[in-house]
Coordinates of C-alpha atoms in Angstrom, one line a residue:
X1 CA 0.0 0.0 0.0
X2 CA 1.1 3.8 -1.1
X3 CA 0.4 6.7 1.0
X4 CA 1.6 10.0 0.2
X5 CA 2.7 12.3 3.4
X6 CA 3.8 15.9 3.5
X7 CA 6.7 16.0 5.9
X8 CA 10.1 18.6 6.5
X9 CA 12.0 19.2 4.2
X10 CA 15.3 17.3 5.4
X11 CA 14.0 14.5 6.4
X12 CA 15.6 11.5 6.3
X13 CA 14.8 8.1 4.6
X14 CA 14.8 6.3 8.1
X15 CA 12.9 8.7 9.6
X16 CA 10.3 8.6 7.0
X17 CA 10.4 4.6 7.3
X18 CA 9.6 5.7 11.0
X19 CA 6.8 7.6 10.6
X20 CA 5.3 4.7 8.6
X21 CA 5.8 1.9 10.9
X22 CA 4.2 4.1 13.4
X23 CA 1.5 4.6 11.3
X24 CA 1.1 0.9 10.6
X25 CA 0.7 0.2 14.5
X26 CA -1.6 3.2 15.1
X27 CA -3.7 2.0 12.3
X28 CA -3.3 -1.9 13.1
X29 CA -6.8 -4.1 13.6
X30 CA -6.1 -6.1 17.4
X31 CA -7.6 -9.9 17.9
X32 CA -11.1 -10.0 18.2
X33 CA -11.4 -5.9 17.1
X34 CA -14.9 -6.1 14.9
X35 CA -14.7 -3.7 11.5
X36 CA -17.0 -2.9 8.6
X37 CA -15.0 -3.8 5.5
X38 CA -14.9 -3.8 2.0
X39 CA -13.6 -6.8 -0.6
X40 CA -11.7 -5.2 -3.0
X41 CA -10.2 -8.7 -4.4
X42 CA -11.0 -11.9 -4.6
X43 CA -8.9 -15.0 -4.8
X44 CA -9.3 -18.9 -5.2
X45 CA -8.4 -19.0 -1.1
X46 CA -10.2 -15.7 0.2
X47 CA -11.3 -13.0 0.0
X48 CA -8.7 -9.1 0.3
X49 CA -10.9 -6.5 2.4
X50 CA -10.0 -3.6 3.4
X51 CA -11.5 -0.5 6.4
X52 CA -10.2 2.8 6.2
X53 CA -7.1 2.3 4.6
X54 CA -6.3 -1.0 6.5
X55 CA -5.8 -4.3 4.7
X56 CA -6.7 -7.6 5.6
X57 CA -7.8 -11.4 4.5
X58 CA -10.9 -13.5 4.8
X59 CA -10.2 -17.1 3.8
X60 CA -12.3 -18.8 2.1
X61 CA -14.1 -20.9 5.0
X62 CA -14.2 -18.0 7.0
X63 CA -16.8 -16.4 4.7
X64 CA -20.4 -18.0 4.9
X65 CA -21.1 -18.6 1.2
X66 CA -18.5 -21.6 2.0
X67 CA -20.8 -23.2 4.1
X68 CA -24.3 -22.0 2.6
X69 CA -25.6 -22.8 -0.8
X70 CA -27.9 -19.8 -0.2
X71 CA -25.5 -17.4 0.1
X72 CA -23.5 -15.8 -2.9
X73 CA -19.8 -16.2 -3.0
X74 CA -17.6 -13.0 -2.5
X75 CA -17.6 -10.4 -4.8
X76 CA -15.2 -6.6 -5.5
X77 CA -17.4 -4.0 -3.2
X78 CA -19.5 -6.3 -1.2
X79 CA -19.7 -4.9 2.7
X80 CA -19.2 -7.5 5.2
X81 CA -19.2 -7.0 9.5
X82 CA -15.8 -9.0 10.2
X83 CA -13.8 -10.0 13.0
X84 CA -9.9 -10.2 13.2
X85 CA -8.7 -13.6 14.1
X86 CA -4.9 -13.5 13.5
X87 CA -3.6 -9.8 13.9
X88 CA 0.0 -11.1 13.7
X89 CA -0.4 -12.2 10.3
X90 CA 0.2 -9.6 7.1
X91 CA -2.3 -9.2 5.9
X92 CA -4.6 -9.8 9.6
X93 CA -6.4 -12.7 8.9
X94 CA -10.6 -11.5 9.9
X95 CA -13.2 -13.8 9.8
X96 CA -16.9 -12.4 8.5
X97 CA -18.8 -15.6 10.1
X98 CA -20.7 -14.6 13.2
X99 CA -20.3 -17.3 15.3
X100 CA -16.8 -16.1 15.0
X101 CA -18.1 -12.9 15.9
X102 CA -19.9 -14.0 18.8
X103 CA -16.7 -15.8 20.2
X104 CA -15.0 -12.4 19.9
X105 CA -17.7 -10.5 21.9
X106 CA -17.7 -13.2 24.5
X107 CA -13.2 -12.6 25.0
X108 CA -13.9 -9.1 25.2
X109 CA -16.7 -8.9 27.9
X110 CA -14.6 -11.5 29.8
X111 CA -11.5 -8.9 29.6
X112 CA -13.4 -6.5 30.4
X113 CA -14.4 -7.9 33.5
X114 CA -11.0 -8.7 34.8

């Protein structure tokens, strides 16, 4: 991905390579974070989406036209609800199937009760 940034006029290579790994973590998905998202590709092992400007994967069994005849597979600008499974992975691997989503909901009330 290619973002274009105004910054000061001497600065450095490494200091631009800063400023985008910082970006990166402020702009990470965490495990279990919940997003509205948009395919923008589609592949014979999942799905690309992306949510304001962050990028991640749905594999295939993790969308639920793999397990439905009734639903339509993926398709460029369909909006799925979606979970992030694996935020160590690149891209995060999210999941759009709510039980998924419901396991996600459940770890974050339990955190929140600690």
């Amino acid at each position: 991905m290619r973002k274009t940034v105004q910054l000061a006029g001497n600065t450095t290579s490494l200091e631009i390579a800063l400023c985008f790994d910082l970006w990166r973590f402020i702009m990470a998905w965490k495990n279990e974070e919940e997003a509205d998202v948009v395919i923008t590709a589609v592949t014979s092992v999942g799905s690309q989406v992306s949510a304001n400007g962050i990028i991640g994967f749905i594999d295939q069994v993790k969308h639920t036209s793999w397990w439905s005849n009734d639903v339509d597979p993926p398709q460029i600008g369909d909006h799925l609800h979606a979970v992030v499974l694996d935020d160590t992975r690149d891209p995060p691997r999210l999941s759009a199937l709510q039980s998924d989503i419901d396991i996600a909901r459940v770890l974050r009330e339990r955190e929140k009760s600690r």
